[in-house]
């Protein structure tokens, strides 16, 4: 028995919500084909699209780890074979590792008759994140699994809830062909936050939630600010400040680093603006002789 499943890219942090906010986009998405085997053990049969860079050892591959943890949890005596079709670039800040593990979990859960809900699959996907970058954050895996905009209110115990988004909110992703390792981008962050910055961040986090729920697009735009991670991480993204300016000039509500970068996201209130914003952002990378891809989706 085989099942094909896919899981989408995600924007983690959404500027102010480091490790607590994330949303899913329509594309790109990773795909897997998972086959149940009578022999126990998980095997990665093939990975297509990674130029041979991801580990074929299931215990070191995010899709493999997720399936191993799932099979352990349901006490299955069967095994699985995974073929992974990698459509998300590695180290892109679009939740590449998360999309692979979520797609694999959706497939293996389906093959077993869906014994677990999507929320119950979360811990297995978080374990994969730990393997991928040393930290079991949920702000990519949760939206990739659940769809939409997700808040991780707490990690211990895990408390995840969806935030409704207004119709007509569009996300532009511009992915420059550079790689940043999440593990490295986490290591450069400071361990403490001055109270003044914490107050700014709290205001923006609350503002973004209220803006999404009211909805109030002006408030969403004003809240897309990050005084914690962005000032440190943005130096790793060529032209970041300029690109942000150009995105807003082209009509975006706001703009920031997607996850740990280097992809930059922007939010807009219609598809045509989101497209224009993407072109304006891409033009900046092109000026810097950097190739980039643009993805636009309604969120
Ligand atoms: N919240 C995580 C980080 C997301 O910014 O490190 C990584 O994609």
PDB file of C-alpha atoms in Angstrom, residues 166 169 204 207-208 210-212 214-225 252-254 267-269:
ATOM      1  CA  UNK A 166      -8.970  37.960   6.696  1.00  0.00           C
ATOM      2  CA  UNK A 169      -4.484  38.652   2.505  1.00  0.00           C
ATOM      3  CA  UNK A 204       3.542  44.202  17.898  1.00  0.00           C
ATOM      4  CA  UNK A 207      -1.209  44.183  17.376  1.00  0.00           C
ATOM      5  CA  UNK A 208      -0.727  41.519  14.722  1.00  0.00           C
ATOM      6  CA  UNK A 210      -5.848  41.943  16.737  1.00  0.00           C
ATOM      7  CA  UNK A 211      -5.144  43.174  13.203  1.00  0.00           C
ATOM      8  CA  UNK A 212      -5.732  39.704  11.743  1.00  0.00           C
ATOM      9  CA  UNK A 214     -10.620  42.452  13.373  1.00  0.00           C
ATOM     10  CA  UNK A 215      -9.454  42.645  10.541  1.00  0.00           C
ATOM     11  CA  UNK A 216      -7.449  45.878  10.419  1.00  0.00           C
ATOM     12  CA  UNK A 217      -4.895  45.891   7.606  1.00  0.00           C
ATOM     13  CA  UNK A 218      -3.222  49.088   8.832  1.00  0.00           C
ATOM     14  CA  UNK A 219      -2.667  47.501  12.222  1.00  0.00           C
ATOM     15  CA  UNK A 220      -1.290  44.339  10.585  1.00  0.00           C
ATOM     16  CA  UNK A 221       1.206  46.459   8.657  1.00  0.00           C
ATOM     17  CA  UNK A 222       2.296  48.484  11.692  1.00  0.00           C
ATOM     18  CA  UNK A 223       2.759  45.278  13.689  1.00  0.00           C
ATOM     19  CA  UNK A 224       5.038  43.540  11.171  1.00  0.00           C
ATOM     20  CA  UNK A 225       8.156  44.660  13.049  1.00  0.00           C
ATOM     21  CA  UNK A 252       3.022  45.888   0.810  1.00  0.00           C
ATOM     22  CA  UNK A 253       1.539  46.201   4.295  1.00  0.00           C
ATOM     23  CA  UNK A 254       4.858  45.091   5.730  1.00  0.00           C
ATOM     24  CA  UNK A 267       1.964  40.796   3.024  1.00  0.00           C
ATOM     25  CA  UNK A 268      -0.418  42.640   0.698  1.00  0.00           C
ATOM     26  CA  UNK A 269      -4.159  43.096   0.394  1.00  0.00           C
TER      27      UNK A 269
END
